[in-house]
C-alpha cells in the first residue's frame, strides 16, 4: 500500500507531463503538468483517445494495437525517448519528447508516457543552425568579395588617374566617367558583402540611439511616399550603447526602406526605442547574447507581410523577393551581421496581410569605458614619406601614383618580408606605413607589430597601430 502511495505521489509531482493509457488507447490517469501542457483539465483528459492529442496529419502513422500511437516505426524500445508533435486544446501544435514504459497488469496492458515540451530546445537548435549557416556563407562571401574588391579598386584608381590626363576628348571623358560610376556601384555592393562577413570590430563610442534614430527618420520622411505615416516612440530610459553611428544609421535606413517597399499602397511605419532587461533564459535562447540591460529598437509596418516559407529565408544573403534590379537581398543579412557583432540579437515576426516587425536588442555599454576606448586621431606626417605594402602589383602601382599625386614620397613593396627588411635597414626613413593585411609570408598586422617593436627598441614614437587605421588616414587624405 505504501509503495502505491509513493508511486502515485511521484506520478503527480513529476516535472514531466505524465499520462497513463490503457490497451484501448484511452487516457486513464494524468498529472498536473500534463494538464498544463495540453490545456485540458484532468477530468477532460481522462477517457479521451490518445490520438486526439496528436495533430491530424500524424494520426494513423504510428499503427499497431489501439495504443499504437506509442509504436515507434524505427523499432526502438518502448522506453526510448523520441520526438514528435502534440496538440493543445486550442489547436496549436508543439514539439515534444516522449518516453514510454509498458506495464502488464491483471487488468491488461497499460502504457505510462512521460511528455516534455521541447519548444525552447528546438528554437535554440534552429538558431544555432542558422548562425552556423550564416557564418559559413559569410566566410565564403568575404573571401570572394575581398578579391573582387581589389579588382574594382584597381579599376577605380586607374580610371581616376586617366581622368587627370590632359587632352582627353569629351567623349572619352564621358566614357571614363561611366566606367568610374559603374565600378563605384560595384564597390558599394562589395562593401556590403564585406560588412556582412567581416568579424573584425569597428571603433565604437557611447551612443544615445534616440538622436541617431530621429536624424534617420528625418531623412526618411523626405524620401518616403506621403501615404506612409511615421510614428516614432522613444523611451528616455533607453540605455546608452557602445556602437558605430554609421552602422546604426545603416541598420535603420535598411529596415525602414524594407518596410516602405512592403507598403506600396501606404500604411504606418512604427519605430520604437525602449529599455529591455535580458534574462538568463533570453540569453540562452539567443546565442551570442548575455543577460543584462539592453536597448530594444523595433521597426514595424502594416504592409503585406511574409509567408512562413519566405520568413524562414529572409536572413540568407542574396535572397530577395524583389524584382531584378530592385534589391540585392543583402539588407537583412547585413543588419543581422552588425547586430551579432554587437553581441545583440534580432527577431523577425511577420504574417501575411498583417505586416512585419523587426526587433533588435543591443547590449547597454559602459559609458566610462566607451569614452576611454577610442584612441587619438592619427597625426599628420611631418614629412610625406610613405612605405606602401600591397601584394597585388596592379594596386601597388595605382596607389603609388595616387599618393605621389597628393605630394607624398612613396616606397612600394609587394612583399611584406621585403618591406620589413627595408624598414630595418632605414627605420627613420618613413613617417607612415600603409599596408594590406592579407598577404603571403607575413600579414599586415604582424608587419605592423614588428615595425612597432623596432620603433620601441629605438625609443621612438609608434606609427599607427594597425594597417586599417593607416588606410583610413589614406582615404581621408585622398
Coordinates of C-alpha atoms in Angstrom, one line a residue, residues 9-434:
X9 CA 2.9 11.0 -5.4
X10 CA 5.9 10.6 -7.9
X11 CA 3.4 10.4 -10.8
X12 CA 1.5 13.6 -9.6
X13 CA 4.6 15.6 -8.8
X14 CA 6.7 14.7 -11.8
X15 CA 8.1 17.8 -13.7
X16 CA 7.3 16.0 -16.9
X17 CA 3.7 15.6 -18.2
X18 CA 2.6 12.1 -17.3
X19 CA -0.2 10.1 -18.9
X20 CA -1.3 6.5 -18.3
X21 CA -3.0 4.9 -21.3
X22 CA -4.9 1.6 -21.4
X23 CA -4.8 -1.0 -24.1
X24 CA -7.7 0.7 -25.9
X25 CA -5.7 3.8 -26.4
X26 CA -7.6 5.9 -23.8
X27 CA -6.2 8.1 -21.1
X28 CA -6.8 6.7 -17.6
X29 CA -4.6 9.0 -15.5
X30 CA -2.8 12.3 -15.9
X31 CA -0.8 14.6 -13.7
X32 CA -0.9 18.4 -13.2
X33 CA 2.0 19.1 -15.7
X34 CA 0.1 17.1 -18.4
X35 CA -2.9 19.4 -17.8
X36 CA -0.7 22.4 -18.3
X37 CA 0.9 21.1 -21.4
X38 CA -2.2 20.1 -23.2
X39 CA -4.6 22.8 -21.8
X40 CA -7.2 20.3 -20.8
X41 CA -8.5 19.7 -17.2
X42 CA -7.8 16.4 -15.7
X43 CA -11.4 15.2 -15.9
X44 CA -11.5 16.3 -19.6
X45 CA -8.4 14.3 -20.4
X46 CA -9.4 11.0 -18.7
X47 CA -11.3 8.8 -21.1
X48 CA -10.1 10.8 -24.1
X49 CA -8.4 8.9 -27.0
X50 CA -4.7 9.4 -27.1
X51 CA -4.9 10.2 -30.8
X52 CA -6.9 13.3 -30.1
X53 CA -3.7 14.7 -28.6
X54 CA -1.8 14.3 -31.9
X55 CA -2.1 16.6 -35.0
X56 CA -4.4 15.0 -37.5
X57 CA -1.7 14.6 -40.1
X58 CA 0.1 12.2 -37.8
X59 CA -2.8 10.1 -36.8
X60 CA -2.6 6.5 -38.0
X61 CA 1.1 6.9 -38.9
X62 CA 2.1 5.0 -35.7
X63 CA 0.0 1.9 -36.3
X64 CA -0.2 -1.3 -34.3
X65 CA -2.5 -2.0 -31.4
X66 CA -5.1 0.5 -30.3
X67 CA -2.4 2.2 -28.3
X68 CA -0.3 2.1 -31.4
X69 CA 0.3 5.9 -31.1
X70 CA 3.2 4.8 -29.0
X71 CA 4.7 2.4 -31.5
X72 CA 8.0 3.6 -32.8
X73 CA 8.3 3.0 -36.6
X74 CA 12.0 2.8 -36.3
X75 CA 11.7 -0.2 -34.0
X76 CA 13.3 1.3 -30.9
X77 CA 12.4 0.0 -27.4
X78 CA 9.3 1.5 -25.9
X79 CA 11.2 3.2 -23.1
X80 CA 13.5 5.1 -25.5
X81 CA 12.7 8.8 -25.9
X82 CA 11.5 10.0 -29.3
X83 CA 10.5 13.4 -30.7
X84 CA 7.1 14.2 -32.3
X85 CA 4.3 16.8 -32.2
X86 CA 1.4 17.1 -29.8
X87 CA -1.8 19.1 -30.0
X88 CA -3.1 21.5 -27.4
X89 CA -6.7 22.2 -26.6
X90 CA -6.6 25.5 -28.6
X91 CA -5.4 23.6 -31.7
X92 CA -1.8 24.7 -31.6
X93 CA 1.0 22.2 -32.2
X94 CA 4.1 21.9 -30.1
X95 CA 7.1 19.6 -30.3
X96 CA 7.6 17.1 -27.5
X97 CA 10.0 14.4 -26.4
X98 CA 8.1 11.3 -25.2
X99 CA 9.3 8.3 -23.2
X100 CA 7.1 5.2 -23.0
X101 CA 7.1 2.4 -20.5
X102 CA 4.6 -0.5 -20.9
X103 CA 3.1 -2.3 -17.9
X104 CA 1.1 -5.6 -17.9
X105 CA -1.4 -5.9 -15.0
X106 CA -4.3 -8.1 -14.1
X107 CA -6.4 -5.5 -15.9
X108 CA -4.5 -5.7 -19.1
X109 CA -1.7 -3.6 -20.9
X110 CA -1.1 0.0 -19.8
X111 CA 1.5 2.4 -21.1
X112 CA 3.0 5.1 -18.9
X113 CA 4.1 8.1 -21.0
X114 CA 6.3 11.0 -19.9
X115 CA 5.9 14.1 -22.1
X116 CA 8.4 17.1 -22.2
X117 CA 7.8 20.3 -24.2
X118 CA 11.0 20.8 -26.3
X119 CA 9.9 24.1 -28.0
X120 CA 12.8 26.1 -26.4
X121 CA 15.3 23.4 -27.3
X122 CA 14.1 23.4 -30.9
X123 CA 14.4 27.2 -31.1
X124 CA 17.9 27.1 -29.7
X125 CA 18.9 24.4 -32.2
X126 CA 17.4 26.3 -35.1
X127 CA 19.2 29.5 -34.0
X128 CA 22.4 27.6 -33.8
X129 CA 22.0 26.0 -37.2
X130 CA 21.1 29.4 -38.7
X131 CA 24.2 31.0 -37.1
X132 CA 26.5 28.3 -38.4
X133 CA 25.0 28.5 -41.9
X134 CA 25.3 32.3 -42.0
X135 CA 28.9 32.0 -40.7
X136 CA 29.8 29.6 -43.4
X137 CA 28.2 31.7 -46.1
X138 CA 29.9 34.8 -44.6
X139 CA 33.4 33.2 -44.8
X140 CA 32.8 32.3 -48.5
X141 CA 31.3 35.6 -49.4
X142 CA 34.0 37.5 -47.6
X143 CA 36.8 35.7 -49.4
X144 CA 35.2 36.3 -52.8
X145 CA 34.4 39.9 -52.0
X146 CA 37.9 40.7 -50.8
X147 CA 39.5 39.6 -54.1
X148 CA 36.8 41.3 -56.2
X149 CA 37.2 44.5 -54.2
X150 CA 40.9 44.5 -55.1
X151 CA 40.0 44.2 -58.8
X152 CA 37.4 47.0 -58.5
X153 CA 39.9 49.2 -56.6
X154 CA 42.4 48.9 -59.5
X155 CA 39.7 49.8 -62.0
X156 CA 38.6 52.9 -59.9
X157 CA 42.1 54.0 -59.3
X158 CA 43.4 53.8 -62.8
X159 CA 40.2 55.4 -64.2
X160 CA 40.8 58.3 -61.8
X161 CA 44.4 58.6 -63.0
X162 CA 43.3 58.6 -66.6
X163 CA 40.7 61.3 -66.0
X164 CA 43.5 63.6 -64.7
X165 CA 45.3 63.4 -68.0
X166 CA 45.1 66.5 -70.2
X167 CA 43.9 66.3 -73.8
X168 CA 41.0 63.8 -73.3
X169 CA 38.2 64.2 -75.7
X170 CA 34.8 65.0 -74.2
X171 CA 33.5 61.6 -75.4
X172 CA 36.5 59.7 -73.8
X173 CA 36.0 61.7 -70.5
X174 CA 32.3 60.8 -70.5
X175 CA 33.1 57.1 -71.1
X176 CA 35.6 57.1 -68.3
X177 CA 33.1 58.7 -66.0
X178 CA 30.6 55.9 -66.8
X179 CA 33.3 53.3 -66.0
X180 CA 34.0 55.0 -62.7
X181 CA 30.3 55.2 -61.7
X182 CA 29.8 51.5 -62.6
X183 CA 32.9 50.5 -60.6
X184 CA 31.8 52.6 -57.6
X185 CA 28.4 50.8 -57.6
X186 CA 30.3 47.5 -57.6
X187 CA 32.5 48.7 -54.7
X188 CA 29.4 49.7 -52.7
X189 CA 27.9 46.2 -53.2
X190 CA 31.2 44.6 -52.2
X191 CA 31.5 46.7 -49.1
X192 CA 28.0 45.5 -48.0
X193 CA 29.1 41.9 -48.5
X194 CA 32.3 42.5 -46.5
X195 CA 30.2 44.2 -43.8
X196 CA 28.0 41.1 -43.6
X197 CA 31.0 38.7 -43.4
X198 CA 33.6 40.7 -41.5
X199 CA 34.4 39.6 -38.0
X200 CA 36.7 42.4 -37.0
X201 CA 35.5 45.2 -34.8
X202 CA 35.0 48.8 -35.7
X203 CA 35.7 51.7 -33.4
X204 CA 32.7 52.2 -31.1
X205 CA 31.7 55.1 -28.9
X206 CA 28.9 55.6 -26.4
X207 CA 25.7 56.5 -28.4
X208 CA 22.3 57.7 -27.4
X209 CA 20.2 55.9 -30.1
X210 CA 17.4 58.4 -29.9
X211 CA 19.4 61.1 -31.6
X212 CA 20.5 58.8 -34.4
X213 CA 17.0 57.4 -34.9
X214 CA 15.5 60.9 -35.1
X215 CA 18.1 62.0 -37.7
X216 CA 17.5 58.9 -39.8
X217 CA 13.7 59.4 -39.7
X218 CA 14.0 63.0 -40.8
X219 CA 16.0 61.9 -43.8
X220 CA 13.5 59.1 -44.5
X221 CA 10.5 61.5 -44.3
X222 CA 11.8 63.3 -47.3
X223 CA 12.2 60.2 -49.4
X224 CA 9.2 58.1 -48.3
X225 CA 5.8 58.5 -50.1
X226 CA 3.3 60.8 -48.3
X227 CA 1.0 57.8 -48.0
X228 CA 3.3 56.3 -45.3
X229 CA 2.8 57.7 -41.8
X230 CA 5.9 57.5 -39.5
X231 CA 5.0 57.0 -35.8
X232 CA 8.1 57.3 -33.6
X233 CA 8.1 56.4 -29.9
X234 CA 11.1 56.9 -27.7
X235 CA 11.5 55.9 -24.0
X236 CA 14.1 58.3 -22.4
X237 CA 15.2 55.5 -20.1
X238 CA 16.7 53.6 -23.0
X239 CA 20.3 52.9 -22.1
X240 CA 23.4 54.1 -24.0
X241 CA 25.1 51.5 -26.2
X242 CA 28.7 51.2 -27.5
X243 CA 28.4 51.3 -31.2
X244 CA 29.3 52.9 -34.5
X245 CA 27.0 55.7 -35.6
X246 CA 27.3 54.9 -39.3
X247 CA 26.3 51.3 -38.7
X248 CA 23.3 52.2 -36.6
X249 CA 22.2 54.7 -39.3
X250 CA 22.6 52.0 -41.9
X251 CA 20.6 49.5 -39.9
X252 CA 17.6 51.8 -39.5
X253 CA 17.7 53.0 -43.1
X254 CA 17.7 49.4 -44.4
X255 CA 14.8 48.4 -42.1
X256 CA 12.7 51.4 -42.9
X257 CA 13.3 51.0 -46.7
X258 CA 12.2 47.4 -46.5
X259 CA 9.1 48.5 -44.7
X260 CA 8.3 51.1 -47.3
X261 CA 8.6 48.6 -50.1
X262 CA 6.1 46.4 -48.2
X263 CA 3.6 49.3 -48.0
X264 CA 3.4 50.3 -51.7
X265 CA -0.2 51.5 -51.2
X266 CA 0.6 53.3 -48.0
X267 CA 0.5 52.4 -44.3
X268 CA 2.1 53.0 -40.9
X269 CA 5.7 52.7 -40.1
X270 CA 6.3 52.4 -36.3
X271 CA 9.7 52.9 -34.8
X272 CA 10.1 52.4 -31.1
X273 CA 13.1 52.6 -28.7
X274 CA 12.8 51.1 -25.3
X275 CA 14.9 49.7 -22.4
X276 CA 14.9 45.9 -22.2
X277 CA 16.3 43.7 -19.4
X278 CA 17.6 40.4 -20.9
X279 CA 17.1 37.4 -18.6
X280 CA 19.2 34.3 -18.5
X281 CA 16.5 32.5 -20.4
X282 CA 16.6 35.1 -23.1
X283 CA 20.4 34.8 -23.4
X284 CA 20.1 31.0 -23.6
X285 CA 17.6 31.2 -26.5
X286 CA 19.6 33.9 -28.4
X287 CA 23.2 32.6 -28.9
X288 CA 25.9 35.2 -28.6
X289 CA 23.9 37.4 -26.2
X290 CA 24.2 37.9 -22.4
X291 CA 21.8 38.7 -19.6
X292 CA 21.6 42.4 -18.6
X293 CA 20.3 45.8 -19.7
X294 CA 19.7 46.3 -23.5
X295 CA 18.3 48.9 -25.8
X296 CA 15.4 47.5 -27.9
X297 CA 14.8 49.0 -31.3
X298 CA 11.7 47.9 -33.1
X299 CA 10.6 48.8 -36.6
X300 CA 7.2 47.5 -37.7
X301 CA 5.0 48.1 -40.7
X302 CA 1.4 47.5 -41.7
X303 CA 2.4 46.1 -45.1
X304 CA 1.8 42.9 -46.9
X305 CA 3.7 40.7 -44.5
X306 CA 5.6 37.4 -45.4
X307 CA 4.5 33.8 -45.7
X308 CA 6.3 31.4 -43.4
X309 CA 8.5 29.9 -46.2
X310 CA 9.7 33.5 -47.0
X311 CA 10.3 34.4 -43.4
X312 CA 12.4 31.3 -43.0
X313 CA 14.9 32.6 -45.6
X314 CA 15.0 36.3 -45.1
X315 CA 18.4 36.3 -43.4
X316 CA 20.1 34.4 -46.2
X317 CA 22.4 36.6 -48.2
X318 CA 21.2 37.4 -51.7
X319 CA 17.7 36.1 -51.0
X320 CA 15.1 38.6 -52.1
X321 CA 11.5 38.7 -53.3
X322 CA 12.1 42.0 -55.2
X323 CA 12.2 42.2 -58.9
X324 CA 15.6 42.1 -60.7
X325 CA 17.4 45.4 -60.2
X326 CA 15.4 46.5 -57.2
X327 CA 17.4 44.9 -54.5
X328 CA 20.5 42.7 -53.7
X329 CA 19.0 40.6 -50.9
X330 CA 21.8 41.8 -48.5
X331 CA 19.8 44.2 -46.4
X332 CA 18.7 42.0 -43.5
X333 CA 21.7 39.8 -43.6
X334 CA 24.0 42.8 -43.2
X335 CA 21.8 44.0 -40.3
X336 CA 22.0 40.6 -38.7
X337 CA 25.8 40.7 -39.0
X338 CA 26.0 44.1 -37.4
X339 CA 23.7 43.2 -34.5
X340 CA 25.6 39.9 -33.9
X341 CA 28.9 41.7 -33.8
X342 CA 27.4 44.0 -31.1
X343 CA 26.6 41.0 -29.0
X344 CA 22.9 41.6 -29.7
X345 CA 20.0 39.7 -31.1
X346 CA 17.5 40.1 -33.9
X347 CA 13.9 38.8 -34.1
X348 CA 11.6 39.0 -37.1
X349 CA 7.8 38.4 -36.9
X350 CA 5.6 38.6 -39.9
X351 CA 2.1 37.5 -41.0
X352 CA 0.6 37.8 -44.4
X353 CA -1.7 40.7 -44.5
X354 CA -0.7 41.9 -41.0
X355 CA 2.7 43.4 -41.6
X356 CA 6.3 42.7 -40.4
X357 CA 8.0 43.6 -37.1
X358 CA 11.8 43.5 -36.8
X359 CA 13.2 43.9 -33.2
X360 CA 16.8 44.5 -32.4
X361 CA 18.4 44.0 -29.0
X362 CA 21.7 45.9 -28.4
X363 CA 23.5 45.4 -25.1
X364 CA 24.0 48.5 -22.9
X365 CA 27.5 49.8 -22.9
X366 CA 29.8 51.1 -20.2
X367 CA 29.9 54.8 -20.9
X368 CA 33.0 55.4 -19.0
X369 CA 34.8 52.6 -20.7
X370 CA 33.5 53.6 -24.0
X371 CA 34.7 57.2 -23.6
X372 CA 38.2 55.9 -23.0
X373 CA 38.1 53.4 -25.8
X374 CA 38.8 55.5 -28.9
X375 CA 42.4 56.2 -29.5
X376 CA 43.9 59.5 -30.5
X377 CA 43.3 60.8 -34.1
X378 CA 46.1 59.9 -36.5
X379 CA 48.6 62.7 -36.6
X380 CA 49.5 64.2 -40.0
X381 CA 53.0 63.0 -41.0
X382 CA 55.7 65.7 -40.5
X383 CA 57.4 64.6 -43.7
X384 CA 55.4 63.0 -46.5
X385 CA 57.4 59.8 -46.8
X386 CA 55.3 56.6 -47.0
X387 CA 56.2 52.9 -47.0
X388 CA 53.3 51.3 -49.0
X389 CA 52.9 47.5 -48.9
X390 CA 50.5 45.7 -51.2
X391 CA 51.0 42.2 -52.7
X392 CA 48.7 43.0 -55.6
X393 CA 51.1 44.6 -58.1
X394 CA 48.4 46.4 -60.1
X395 CA 47.0 48.0 -56.9
X396 CA 50.5 48.9 -55.7
X397 CA 51.3 50.8 -58.9
X398 CA 48.0 52.6 -58.8
X399 CA 48.2 53.6 -55.1
X400 CA 51.8 54.8 -55.5
X401 CA 50.6 57.2 -58.3
X402 CA 47.7 58.3 -56.2
X403 CA 49.9 59.1 -53.2
X404 CA 52.5 60.8 -55.4
X405 CA 49.8 62.9 -56.8
X406 CA 49.0 64.1 -53.3
X407 CA 52.6 65.1 -52.7
X408 CA 54.0 62.0 -50.9
X409 CA 57.3 60.4 -51.5
X410 CA 56.4 56.7 -51.8
X411 CA 58.4 53.5 -51.5
X412 CA 56.4 50.4 -52.6
X413 CA 56.9 46.8 -51.7
X414 CA 54.7 43.9 -52.9
X415 CA 56.2 41.6 -50.2
X416 CA 55.7 42.2 -46.5
X417 CA 59.0 40.4 -45.7
X418 CA 60.9 42.7 -48.1
X419 CA 59.2 45.7 -46.6
X420 CA 60.3 44.7 -43.1
X421 CA 63.9 44.3 -44.3
X422 CA 63.7 47.8 -45.9
X423 CA 62.3 49.2 -42.6
X424 CA 65.1 47.5 -40.6
X425 CA 67.7 49.0 -42.9
X426 CA 66.4 52.5 -42.6
X427 CA 63.9 52.8 -39.6
X428 CA 63.9 56.6 -39.7
X429 CA 63.1 56.9 -43.4
X430 CA 59.3 56.8 -43.1
X431 CA 56.6 58.8 -41.3
X432 CA 53.8 56.5 -42.4
X433 CA 53.3 52.8 -43.2
X434 CA 50.3 51.8 -45.2

